[in-house]
Short mmCIF file of C-alpha atoms in Angstrom, two decimals:
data_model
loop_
_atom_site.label_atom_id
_atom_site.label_comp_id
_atom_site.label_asym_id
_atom_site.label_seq_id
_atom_site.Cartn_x
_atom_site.Cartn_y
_atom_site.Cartn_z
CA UNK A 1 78.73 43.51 109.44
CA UNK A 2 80.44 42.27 112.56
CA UNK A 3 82.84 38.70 112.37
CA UNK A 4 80.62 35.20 111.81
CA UNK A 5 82.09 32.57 112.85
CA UNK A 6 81.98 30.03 109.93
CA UNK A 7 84.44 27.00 111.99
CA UNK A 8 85.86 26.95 115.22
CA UNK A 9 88.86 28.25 113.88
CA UNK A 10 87.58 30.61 111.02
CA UNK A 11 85.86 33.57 110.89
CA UNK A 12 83.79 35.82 107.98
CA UNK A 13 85.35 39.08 108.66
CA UNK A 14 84.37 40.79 105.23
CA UNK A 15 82.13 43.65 104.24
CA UNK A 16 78.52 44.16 102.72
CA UNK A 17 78.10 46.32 101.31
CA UNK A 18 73.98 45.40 100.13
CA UNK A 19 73.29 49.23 98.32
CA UNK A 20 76.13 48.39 95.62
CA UNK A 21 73.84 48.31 91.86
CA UNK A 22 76.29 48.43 89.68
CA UNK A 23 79.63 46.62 89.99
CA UNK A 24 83.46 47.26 88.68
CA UNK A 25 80.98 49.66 85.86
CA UNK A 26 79.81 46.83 83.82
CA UNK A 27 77.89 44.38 86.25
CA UNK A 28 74.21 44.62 87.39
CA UNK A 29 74.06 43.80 90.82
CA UNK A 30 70.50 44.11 91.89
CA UNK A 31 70.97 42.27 95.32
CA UNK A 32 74.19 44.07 96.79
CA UNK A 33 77.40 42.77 96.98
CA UNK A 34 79.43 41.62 99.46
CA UNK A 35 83.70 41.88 99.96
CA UNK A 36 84.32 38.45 101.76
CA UNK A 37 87.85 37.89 103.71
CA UNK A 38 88.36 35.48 106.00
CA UNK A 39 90.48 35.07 109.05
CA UNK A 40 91.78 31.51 109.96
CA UNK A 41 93.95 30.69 113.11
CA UNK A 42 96.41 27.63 113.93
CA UNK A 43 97.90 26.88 117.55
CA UNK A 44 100.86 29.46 116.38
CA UNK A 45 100.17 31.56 113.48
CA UNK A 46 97.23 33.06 112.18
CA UNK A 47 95.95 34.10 108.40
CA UNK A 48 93.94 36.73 106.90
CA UNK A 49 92.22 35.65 103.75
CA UNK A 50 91.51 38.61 100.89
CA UNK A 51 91.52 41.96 102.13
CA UNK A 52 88.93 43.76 100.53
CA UNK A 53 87.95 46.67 98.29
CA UNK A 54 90.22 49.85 100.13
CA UNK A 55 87.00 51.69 100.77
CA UNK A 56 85.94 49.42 103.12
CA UNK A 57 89.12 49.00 104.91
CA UNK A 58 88.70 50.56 108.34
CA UNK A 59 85.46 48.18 108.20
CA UNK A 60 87.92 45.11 107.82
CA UNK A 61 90.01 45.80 110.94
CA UNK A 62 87.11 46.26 113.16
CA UNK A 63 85.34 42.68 112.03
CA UNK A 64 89.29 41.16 112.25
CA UNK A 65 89.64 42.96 116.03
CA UNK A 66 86.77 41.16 117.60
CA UNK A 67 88.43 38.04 116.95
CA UNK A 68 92.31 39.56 117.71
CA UNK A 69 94.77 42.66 117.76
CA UNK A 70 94.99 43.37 113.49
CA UNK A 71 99.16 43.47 114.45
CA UNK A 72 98.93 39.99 115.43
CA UNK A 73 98.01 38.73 111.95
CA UNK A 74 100.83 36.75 110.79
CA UNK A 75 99.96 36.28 107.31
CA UNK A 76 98.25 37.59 104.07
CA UNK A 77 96.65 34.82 101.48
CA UNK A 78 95.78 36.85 98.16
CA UNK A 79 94.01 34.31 96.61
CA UNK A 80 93.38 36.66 93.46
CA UNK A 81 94.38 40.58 93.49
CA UNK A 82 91.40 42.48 91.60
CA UNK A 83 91.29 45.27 93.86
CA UNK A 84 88.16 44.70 95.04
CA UNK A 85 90.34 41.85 96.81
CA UNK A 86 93.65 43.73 97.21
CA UNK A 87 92.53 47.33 97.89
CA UNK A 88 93.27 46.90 101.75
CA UNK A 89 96.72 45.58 100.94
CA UNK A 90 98.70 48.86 101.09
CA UNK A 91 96.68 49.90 104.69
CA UNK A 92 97.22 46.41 105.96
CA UNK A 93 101.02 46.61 105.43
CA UNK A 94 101.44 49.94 107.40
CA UNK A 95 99.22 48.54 110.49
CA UNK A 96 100.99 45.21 110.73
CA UNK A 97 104.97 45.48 109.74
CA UNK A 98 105.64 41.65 110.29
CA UNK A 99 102.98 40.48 107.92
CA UNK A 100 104.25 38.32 105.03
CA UNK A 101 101.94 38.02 101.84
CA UNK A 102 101.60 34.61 99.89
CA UNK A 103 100.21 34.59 96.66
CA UNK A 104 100.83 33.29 92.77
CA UNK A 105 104.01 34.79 90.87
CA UNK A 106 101.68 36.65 88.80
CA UNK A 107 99.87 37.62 91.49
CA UNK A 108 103.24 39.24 93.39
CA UNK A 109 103.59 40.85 90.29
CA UNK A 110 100.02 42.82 90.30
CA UNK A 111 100.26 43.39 93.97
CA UNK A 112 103.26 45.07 93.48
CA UNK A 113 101.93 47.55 91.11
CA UNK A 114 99.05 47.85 92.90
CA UNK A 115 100.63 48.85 96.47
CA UNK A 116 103.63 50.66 94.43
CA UNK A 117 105.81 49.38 97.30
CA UNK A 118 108.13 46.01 97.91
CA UNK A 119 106.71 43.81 100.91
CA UNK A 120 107.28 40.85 102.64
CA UNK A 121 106.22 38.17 99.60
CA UNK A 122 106.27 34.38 99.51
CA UNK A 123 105.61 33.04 95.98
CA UNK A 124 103.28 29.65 96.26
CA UNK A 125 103.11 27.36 93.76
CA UNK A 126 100.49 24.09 93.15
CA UNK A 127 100.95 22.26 96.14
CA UNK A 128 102.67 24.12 98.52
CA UNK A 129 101.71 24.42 102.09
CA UNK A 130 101.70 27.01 105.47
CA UNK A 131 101.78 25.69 108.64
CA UNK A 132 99.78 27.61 111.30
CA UNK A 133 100.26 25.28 113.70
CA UNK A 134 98.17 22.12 114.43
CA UNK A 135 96.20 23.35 110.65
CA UNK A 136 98.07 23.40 107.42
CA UNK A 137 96.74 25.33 104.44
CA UNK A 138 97.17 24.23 100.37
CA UNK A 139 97.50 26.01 98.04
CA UNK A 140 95.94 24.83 94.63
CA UNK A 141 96.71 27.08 91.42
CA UNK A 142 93.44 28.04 89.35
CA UNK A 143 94.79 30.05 86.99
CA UNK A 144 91.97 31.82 84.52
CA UNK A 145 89.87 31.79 87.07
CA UNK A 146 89.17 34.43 86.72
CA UNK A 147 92.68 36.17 86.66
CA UNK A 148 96.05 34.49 85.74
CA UNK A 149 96.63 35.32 89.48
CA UNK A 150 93.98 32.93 90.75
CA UNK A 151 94.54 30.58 93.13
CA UNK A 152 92.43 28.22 95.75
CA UNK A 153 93.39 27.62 99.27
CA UNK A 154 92.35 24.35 101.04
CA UNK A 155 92.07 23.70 104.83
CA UNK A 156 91.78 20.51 105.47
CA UNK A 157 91.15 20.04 108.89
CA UNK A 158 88.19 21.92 108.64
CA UNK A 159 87.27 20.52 105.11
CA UNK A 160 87.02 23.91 103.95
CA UNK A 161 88.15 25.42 100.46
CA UNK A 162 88.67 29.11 99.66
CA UNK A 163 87.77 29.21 95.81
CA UNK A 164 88.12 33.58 95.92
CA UNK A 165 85.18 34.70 92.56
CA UNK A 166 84.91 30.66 91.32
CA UNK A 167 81.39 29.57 92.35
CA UNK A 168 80.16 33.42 94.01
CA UNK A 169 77.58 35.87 93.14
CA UNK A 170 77.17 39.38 93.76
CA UNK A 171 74.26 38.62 96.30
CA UNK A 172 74.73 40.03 100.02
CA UNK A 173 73.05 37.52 102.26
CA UNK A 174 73.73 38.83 106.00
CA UNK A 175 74.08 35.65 107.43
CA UNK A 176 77.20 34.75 104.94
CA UNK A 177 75.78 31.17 104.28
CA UNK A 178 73.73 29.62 101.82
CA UNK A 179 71.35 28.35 104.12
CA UNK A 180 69.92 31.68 105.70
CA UNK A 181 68.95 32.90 102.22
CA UNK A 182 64.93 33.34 102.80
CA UNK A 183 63.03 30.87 100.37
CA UNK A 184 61.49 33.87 98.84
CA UNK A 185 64.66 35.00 97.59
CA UNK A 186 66.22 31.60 96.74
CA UNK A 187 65.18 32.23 93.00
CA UNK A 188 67.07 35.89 92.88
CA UNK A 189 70.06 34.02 94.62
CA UNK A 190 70.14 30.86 91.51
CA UNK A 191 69.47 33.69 88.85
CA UNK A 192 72.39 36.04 90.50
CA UNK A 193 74.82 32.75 90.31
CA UNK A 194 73.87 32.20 86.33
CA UNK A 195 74.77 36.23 86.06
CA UNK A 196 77.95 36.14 87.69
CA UNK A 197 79.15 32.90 86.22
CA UNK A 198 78.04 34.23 82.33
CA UNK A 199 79.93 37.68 83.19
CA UNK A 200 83.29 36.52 85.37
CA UNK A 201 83.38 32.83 83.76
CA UNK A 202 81.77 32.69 80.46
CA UNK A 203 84.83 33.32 78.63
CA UNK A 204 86.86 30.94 80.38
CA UNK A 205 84.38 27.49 80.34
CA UNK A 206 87.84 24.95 79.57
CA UNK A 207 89.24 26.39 83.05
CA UNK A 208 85.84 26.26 85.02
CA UNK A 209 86.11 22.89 84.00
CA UNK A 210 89.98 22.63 85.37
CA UNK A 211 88.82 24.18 88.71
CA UNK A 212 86.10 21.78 89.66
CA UNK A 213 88.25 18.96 88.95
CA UNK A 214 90.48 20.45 91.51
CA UNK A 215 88.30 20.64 94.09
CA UNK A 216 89.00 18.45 96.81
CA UNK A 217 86.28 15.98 97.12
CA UNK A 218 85.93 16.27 100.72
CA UNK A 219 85.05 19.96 100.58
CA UNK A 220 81.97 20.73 103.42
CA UNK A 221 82.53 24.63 103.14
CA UNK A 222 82.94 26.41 100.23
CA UNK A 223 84.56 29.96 101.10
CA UNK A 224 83.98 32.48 98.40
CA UNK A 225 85.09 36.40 97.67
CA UNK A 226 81.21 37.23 96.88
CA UNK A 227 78.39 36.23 97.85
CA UNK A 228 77.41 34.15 100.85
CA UNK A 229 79.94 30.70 101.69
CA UNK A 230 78.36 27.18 100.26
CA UNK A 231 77.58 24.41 102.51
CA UNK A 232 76.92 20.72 101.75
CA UNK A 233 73.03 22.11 101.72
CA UNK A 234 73.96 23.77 97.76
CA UNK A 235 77.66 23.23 96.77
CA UNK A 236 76.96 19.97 94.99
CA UNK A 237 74.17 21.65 93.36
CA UNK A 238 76.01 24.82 92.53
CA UNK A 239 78.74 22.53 91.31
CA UNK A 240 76.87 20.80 88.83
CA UNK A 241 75.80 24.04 87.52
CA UNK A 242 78.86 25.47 86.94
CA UNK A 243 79.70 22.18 85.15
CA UNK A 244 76.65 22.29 83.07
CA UNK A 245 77.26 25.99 81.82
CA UNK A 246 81.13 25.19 81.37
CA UNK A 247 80.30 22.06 78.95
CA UNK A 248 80.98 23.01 75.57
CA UNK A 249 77.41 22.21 73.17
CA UNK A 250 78.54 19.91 70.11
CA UNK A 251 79.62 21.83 67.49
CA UNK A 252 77.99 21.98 64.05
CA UNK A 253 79.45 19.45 61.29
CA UNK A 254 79.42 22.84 59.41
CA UNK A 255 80.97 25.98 59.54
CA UNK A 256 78.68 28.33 61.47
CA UNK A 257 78.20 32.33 60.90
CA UNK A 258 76.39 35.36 62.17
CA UNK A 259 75.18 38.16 60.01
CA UNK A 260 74.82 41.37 62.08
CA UNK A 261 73.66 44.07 61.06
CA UNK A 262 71.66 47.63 60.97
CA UNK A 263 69.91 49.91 58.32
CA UNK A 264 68.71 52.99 58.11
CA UNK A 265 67.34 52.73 54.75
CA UNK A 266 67.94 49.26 53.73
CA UNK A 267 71.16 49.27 51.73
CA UNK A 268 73.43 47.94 54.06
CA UNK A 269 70.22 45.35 55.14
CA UNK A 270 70.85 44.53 51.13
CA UNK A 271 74.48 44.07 51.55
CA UNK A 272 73.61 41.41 54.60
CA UNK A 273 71.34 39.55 52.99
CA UNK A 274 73.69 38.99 49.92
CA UNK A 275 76.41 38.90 52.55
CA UNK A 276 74.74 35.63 54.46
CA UNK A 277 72.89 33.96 51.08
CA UNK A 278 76.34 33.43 49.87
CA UNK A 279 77.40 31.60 53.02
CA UNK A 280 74.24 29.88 52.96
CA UNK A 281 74.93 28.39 49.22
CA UNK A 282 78.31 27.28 50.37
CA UNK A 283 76.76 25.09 52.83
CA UNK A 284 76.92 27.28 56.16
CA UNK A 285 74.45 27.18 58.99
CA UNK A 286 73.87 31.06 59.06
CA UNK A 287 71.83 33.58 61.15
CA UNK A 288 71.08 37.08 60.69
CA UNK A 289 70.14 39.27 62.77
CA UNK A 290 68.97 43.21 62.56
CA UNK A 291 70.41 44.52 65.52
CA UNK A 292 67.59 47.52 65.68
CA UNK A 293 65.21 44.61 66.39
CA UNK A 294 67.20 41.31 67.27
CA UNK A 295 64.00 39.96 68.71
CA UNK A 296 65.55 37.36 71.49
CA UNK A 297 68.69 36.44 69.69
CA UNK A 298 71.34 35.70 71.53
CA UNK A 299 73.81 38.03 70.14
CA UNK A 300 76.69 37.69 73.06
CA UNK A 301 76.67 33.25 71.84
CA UNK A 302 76.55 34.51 68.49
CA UNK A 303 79.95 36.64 68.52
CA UNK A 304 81.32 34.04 70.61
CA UNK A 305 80.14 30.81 69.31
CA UNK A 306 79.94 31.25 65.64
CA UNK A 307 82.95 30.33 62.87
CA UNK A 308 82.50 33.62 61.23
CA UNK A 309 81.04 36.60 62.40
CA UNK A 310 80.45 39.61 59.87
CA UNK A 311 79.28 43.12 61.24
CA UNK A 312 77.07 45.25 59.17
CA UNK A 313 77.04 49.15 59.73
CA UNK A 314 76.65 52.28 58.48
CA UNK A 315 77.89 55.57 59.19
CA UNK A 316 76.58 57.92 61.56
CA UNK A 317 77.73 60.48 63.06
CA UNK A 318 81.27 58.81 61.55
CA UNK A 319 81.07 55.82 63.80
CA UNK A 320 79.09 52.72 63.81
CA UNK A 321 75.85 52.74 65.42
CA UNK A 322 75.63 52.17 69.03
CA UNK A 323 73.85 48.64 68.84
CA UNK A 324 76.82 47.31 66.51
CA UNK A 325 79.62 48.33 69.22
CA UNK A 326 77.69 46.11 72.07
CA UNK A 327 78.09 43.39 69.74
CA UNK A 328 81.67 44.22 69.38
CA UNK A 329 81.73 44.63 72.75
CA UNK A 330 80.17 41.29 73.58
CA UNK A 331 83.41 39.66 72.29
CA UNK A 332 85.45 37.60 74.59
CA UNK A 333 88.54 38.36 73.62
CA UNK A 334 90.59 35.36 74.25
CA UNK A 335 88.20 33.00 72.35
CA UNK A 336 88.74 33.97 68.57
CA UNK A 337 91.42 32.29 67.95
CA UNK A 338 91.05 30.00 64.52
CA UNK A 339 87.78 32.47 63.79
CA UNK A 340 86.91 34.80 61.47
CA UNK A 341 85.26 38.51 61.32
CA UNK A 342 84.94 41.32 58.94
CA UNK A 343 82.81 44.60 58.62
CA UNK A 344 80.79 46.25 55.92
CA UNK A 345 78.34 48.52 55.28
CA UNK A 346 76.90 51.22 53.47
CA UNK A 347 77.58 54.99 53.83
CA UNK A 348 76.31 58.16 52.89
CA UNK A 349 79.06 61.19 53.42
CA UNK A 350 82.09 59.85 54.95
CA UNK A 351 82.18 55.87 55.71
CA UNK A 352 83.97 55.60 58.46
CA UNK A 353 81.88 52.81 60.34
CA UNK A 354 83.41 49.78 58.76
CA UNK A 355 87.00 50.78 58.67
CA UNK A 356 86.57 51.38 62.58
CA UNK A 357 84.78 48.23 63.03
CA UNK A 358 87.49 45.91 61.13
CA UNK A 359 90.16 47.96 63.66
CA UNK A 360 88.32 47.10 66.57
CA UNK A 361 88.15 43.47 65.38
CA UNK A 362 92.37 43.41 64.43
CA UNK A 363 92.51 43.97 68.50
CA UNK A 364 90.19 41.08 68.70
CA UNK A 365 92.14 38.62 67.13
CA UNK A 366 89.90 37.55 64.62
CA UNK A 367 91.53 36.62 60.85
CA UNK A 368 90.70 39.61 59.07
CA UNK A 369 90.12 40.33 55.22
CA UNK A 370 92.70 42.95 54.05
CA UNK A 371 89.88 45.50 54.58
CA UNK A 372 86.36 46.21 55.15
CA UNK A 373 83.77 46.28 52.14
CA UNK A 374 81.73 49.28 51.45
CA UNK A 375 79.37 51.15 49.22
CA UNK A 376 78.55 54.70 48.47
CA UNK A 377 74.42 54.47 49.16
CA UNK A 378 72.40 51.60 47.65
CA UNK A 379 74.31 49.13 46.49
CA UNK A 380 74.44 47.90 42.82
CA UNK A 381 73.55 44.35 41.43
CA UNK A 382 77.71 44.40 40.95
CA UNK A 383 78.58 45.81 45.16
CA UNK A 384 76.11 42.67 45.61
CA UNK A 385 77.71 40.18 44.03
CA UNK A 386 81.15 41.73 45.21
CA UNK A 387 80.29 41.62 48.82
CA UNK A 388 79.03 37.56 48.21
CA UNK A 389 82.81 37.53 47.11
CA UNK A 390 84.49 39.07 50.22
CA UNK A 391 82.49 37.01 52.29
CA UNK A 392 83.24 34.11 50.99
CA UNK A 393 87.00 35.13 51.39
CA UNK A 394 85.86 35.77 55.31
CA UNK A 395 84.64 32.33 55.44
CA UNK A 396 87.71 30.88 53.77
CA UNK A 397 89.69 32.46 56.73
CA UNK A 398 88.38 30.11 59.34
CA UNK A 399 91.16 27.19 60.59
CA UNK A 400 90.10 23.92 60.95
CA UNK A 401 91.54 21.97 64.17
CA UNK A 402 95.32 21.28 63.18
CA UNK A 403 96.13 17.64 63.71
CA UNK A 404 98.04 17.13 66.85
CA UNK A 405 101.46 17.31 66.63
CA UNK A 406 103.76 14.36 68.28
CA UNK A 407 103.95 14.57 72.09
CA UNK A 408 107.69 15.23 72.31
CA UNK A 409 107.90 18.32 69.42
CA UNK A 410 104.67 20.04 70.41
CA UNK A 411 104.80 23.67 70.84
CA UNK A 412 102.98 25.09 74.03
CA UNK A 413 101.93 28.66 74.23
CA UNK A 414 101.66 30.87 77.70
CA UNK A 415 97.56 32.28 77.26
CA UNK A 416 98.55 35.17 79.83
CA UNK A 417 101.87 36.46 77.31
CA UNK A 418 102.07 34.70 74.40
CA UNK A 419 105.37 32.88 75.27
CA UNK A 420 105.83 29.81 73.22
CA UNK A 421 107.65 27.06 75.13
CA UNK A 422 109.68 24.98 72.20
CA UNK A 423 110.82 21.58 72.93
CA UNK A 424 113.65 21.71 70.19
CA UNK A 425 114.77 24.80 72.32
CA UNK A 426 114.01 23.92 75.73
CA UNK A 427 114.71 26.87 78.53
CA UNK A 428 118.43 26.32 79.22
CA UNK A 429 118.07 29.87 80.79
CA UNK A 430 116.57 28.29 83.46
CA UNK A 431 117.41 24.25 83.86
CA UNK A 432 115.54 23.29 81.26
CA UNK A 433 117.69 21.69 78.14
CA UNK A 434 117.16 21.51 74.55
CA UNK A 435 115.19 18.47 73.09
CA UNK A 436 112.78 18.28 76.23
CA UNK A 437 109.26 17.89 75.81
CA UNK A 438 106.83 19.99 77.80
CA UNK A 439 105.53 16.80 80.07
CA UNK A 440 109.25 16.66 81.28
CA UNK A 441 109.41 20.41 82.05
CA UNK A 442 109.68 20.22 85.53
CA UNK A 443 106.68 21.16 87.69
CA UNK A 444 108.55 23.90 89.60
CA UNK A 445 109.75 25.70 86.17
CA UNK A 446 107.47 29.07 85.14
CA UNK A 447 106.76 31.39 81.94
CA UNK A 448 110.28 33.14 81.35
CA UNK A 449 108.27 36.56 80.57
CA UNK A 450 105.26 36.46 83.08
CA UNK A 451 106.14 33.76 85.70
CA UNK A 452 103.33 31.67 85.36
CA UNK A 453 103.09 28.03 86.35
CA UNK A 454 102.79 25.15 83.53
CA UNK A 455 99.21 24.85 84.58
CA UNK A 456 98.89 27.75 82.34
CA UNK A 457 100.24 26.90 78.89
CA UNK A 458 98.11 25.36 76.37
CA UNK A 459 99.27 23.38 72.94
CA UNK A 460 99.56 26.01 70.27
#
């Protein structure tokens, strides 16, 4: 791929790479890929965008040198630092000694481990600008999206926003824009979007929802890390799509809960049904579903939509079957809080399935009974009736919305570290006194522990 010009001041100097199937080892990518970086120049100063996975690096600095000499790049925007953004980093720092990265706090943090070296950093917050000369760059924090790290980075000159993963797709269109993808693969391109969105975004809808509300309005040219840029021909459409996967369905005016299971023989099949009857009689909306056989149900929104979730397996081999871990698996793991899991199921020798199952779900975060239920072979009428009990004591586990606490003594909680910001304590470690309630924490403060901005605190 050689350098597209996109404006008369930026360029696409990133990588396809359009053989790529399978992606960072858990995403299909049918169509390719593509590493996108972008080079923008002011009357004085000039900015590289992203600099790509390190494989492709040599790759890089020819697309950037048939625009300029690499050396003369003044600047480095990491917009996010996954390496398939930051690999280049290290290389670029030995070829140009005068470059100066900018980037999020967290993000200085991960480039640092990354490179294993010190650099030339400036820490940007929301708001903050860089002057090229005659074109001044913004820099809009998007944390969650998909990284703590994330960041956009708005030209507005050129009307032009650099969102890094937020509204891409692992789809390598040569042409780098939306409107050279052939009309017979414009379906492949829409299904690719859903894909990526559902594997990078999925778990983060509420900030999806935070990052198109901070797109400027204005935006022509949407600039992304994968995938081919978005002009005024699809971004509204793409927007809206984004928006429509992001909007939460209304929930239920009943606890909801998902009964998964599998059998060999049909005992721990008997301990499910008893299992989900006795959610049903207490007035839950529950579905059950054989995971041998789940015949179309959605077992990812099951896992991650439902109030309680109970896993069914039995032993084999001493672990749970393999079709019960991808429904582990398909847990987001910063959505359970206020939800509820357990495991059970029937063994034969040894029983460790369930016990390694409840484990799996303590990492999770889901409220946990005290321990897994289980039953030596078939189950009696009694192990029925005892395993209606425990999971009824599941169910009882599930938090209902806390009332909101007054505006001046809520607690807010960091979701990258866990730090929990106290009003009746303040910060007075850094400026921030006793008594003051998080709306009058300044906009410059940051997480003590992890140096994120305020933008990424929610009310705990």
């Amino acid at each position: 791929m050689s350098a597209i010009k996109l404006r008369e001041n930026i360029w696409s100097v990133g990588i396809q790479n359009p053989a790529l199937r399978v992606f960072d080892i858990v995403m299909e990518s049918k169509y390719g890929t593509t590493y996108n970086a972008y080079l923008v120049t002011g009357g004085e100063k000039t900015a590289l965008i992203e600099a790509v996975h390190k494989d492709y690096f040599d790759e890089l600095v020819r697309n950037v040198e048939e625009v300029m000499p690499i050396e003369k790049v003044d600047y480095l925007i990491m917009n996010h630092t996954e390496p398939d953004h930051s690999g280049g980093v290290r290389a670029l720092l030995d070829r140009c000694p005068n470059l100066t990265v900018l980037c999020s706090a967290s993000a200085k943090k991960f480039l640092s481990a990354i490179s294993n070296e010190e650099f030339p950093c400036r820490v940007v917050k929301n708001g903050d600008t860089l002057d090229l000369g005659g074109k001044t760059l913004t820099f809009i924090s998007a944390p969650l999206l998909h990284w703590p790290d994330s960041m956009f980075t708005w030209d507005e000159a050129d009307k032009t926003l650099f969102t890094c993963d937020f509204l891409g797709a692992h789809f390598c269109e040569p042409s780098m824009v939306d409107t050279g993808i052939h009309a017979v693969y414009r379906r492949a391109y829409e299904g690719e979007l859903r894909y990526y969105f559902d594997c990078i975004f999925g778990p983060f809808k509420p900030a999806v929802l935070d990052g198109l509300d901070k797109m400027p309005a204005e935006a022509e040219l949407v600039c992304t890390s994968h995938g081919p840029c978005l002009t005024t021909a699809t971004l509204d459409q793409v927007k809206e799509c984004y928006r429509q996967w992001a909007t939460p369905s209304p929930r239920p005016a009943v606890k909801t809960a998902a009964v998964l299971y599998c059998s060999a023989y049909g005992c721990t099949a008997s301990l499910a049904k008893a299992a989900a009857q006795a959610l049903a009689d207490d007035g839950c909306q529950v579905t059950t579903v054989d995971l041998v056989d789940p015949q179309g149900a959605d077992v990812a929104g099951l896992v991650n939509g439902c109030d309680i979730v109970l896993f069914g397996a039995p032993t084999i081999n001493r672990s749970a079957p393999e079709a019960i871990w991808d429904a582990v698996h398909a847990v987001d793991a910063i959505n359970t809080r206020g939800r509820a899991a357990g495991a059970f199921g029937s063994f034969g020798w040894t029983g460790e399935a369930a016990g390694m199952v409840h484990e799996q779900l303590k990492q999770l975060k889901f409220a946990l009974p005290e321990a897994p239920f289980k039953v030596c072979f078939t189950p009696t009428e009694d192990d029925l009736a005892a395993v209606a009990a425990w999971a009824r004591s599941v169910a009882a586990l599930v938090k209902d919305p806390a009332p909101a606490a007054p505006a001046k003594s809520q607690k807010y909680i960091c979701k990258l570290c866990g730090y929990i910001y106290d009003p009746a304590a303040g910060d007075p470690d850094h400026g921030v006194a006793p008594g003051t309630a998080f709306a009058d924490v300044p906009s410059l403060w940051t997480c003590p522990l992890c140096g994120m901005d305020k933008a990424m605190f929610k009310p705990l």
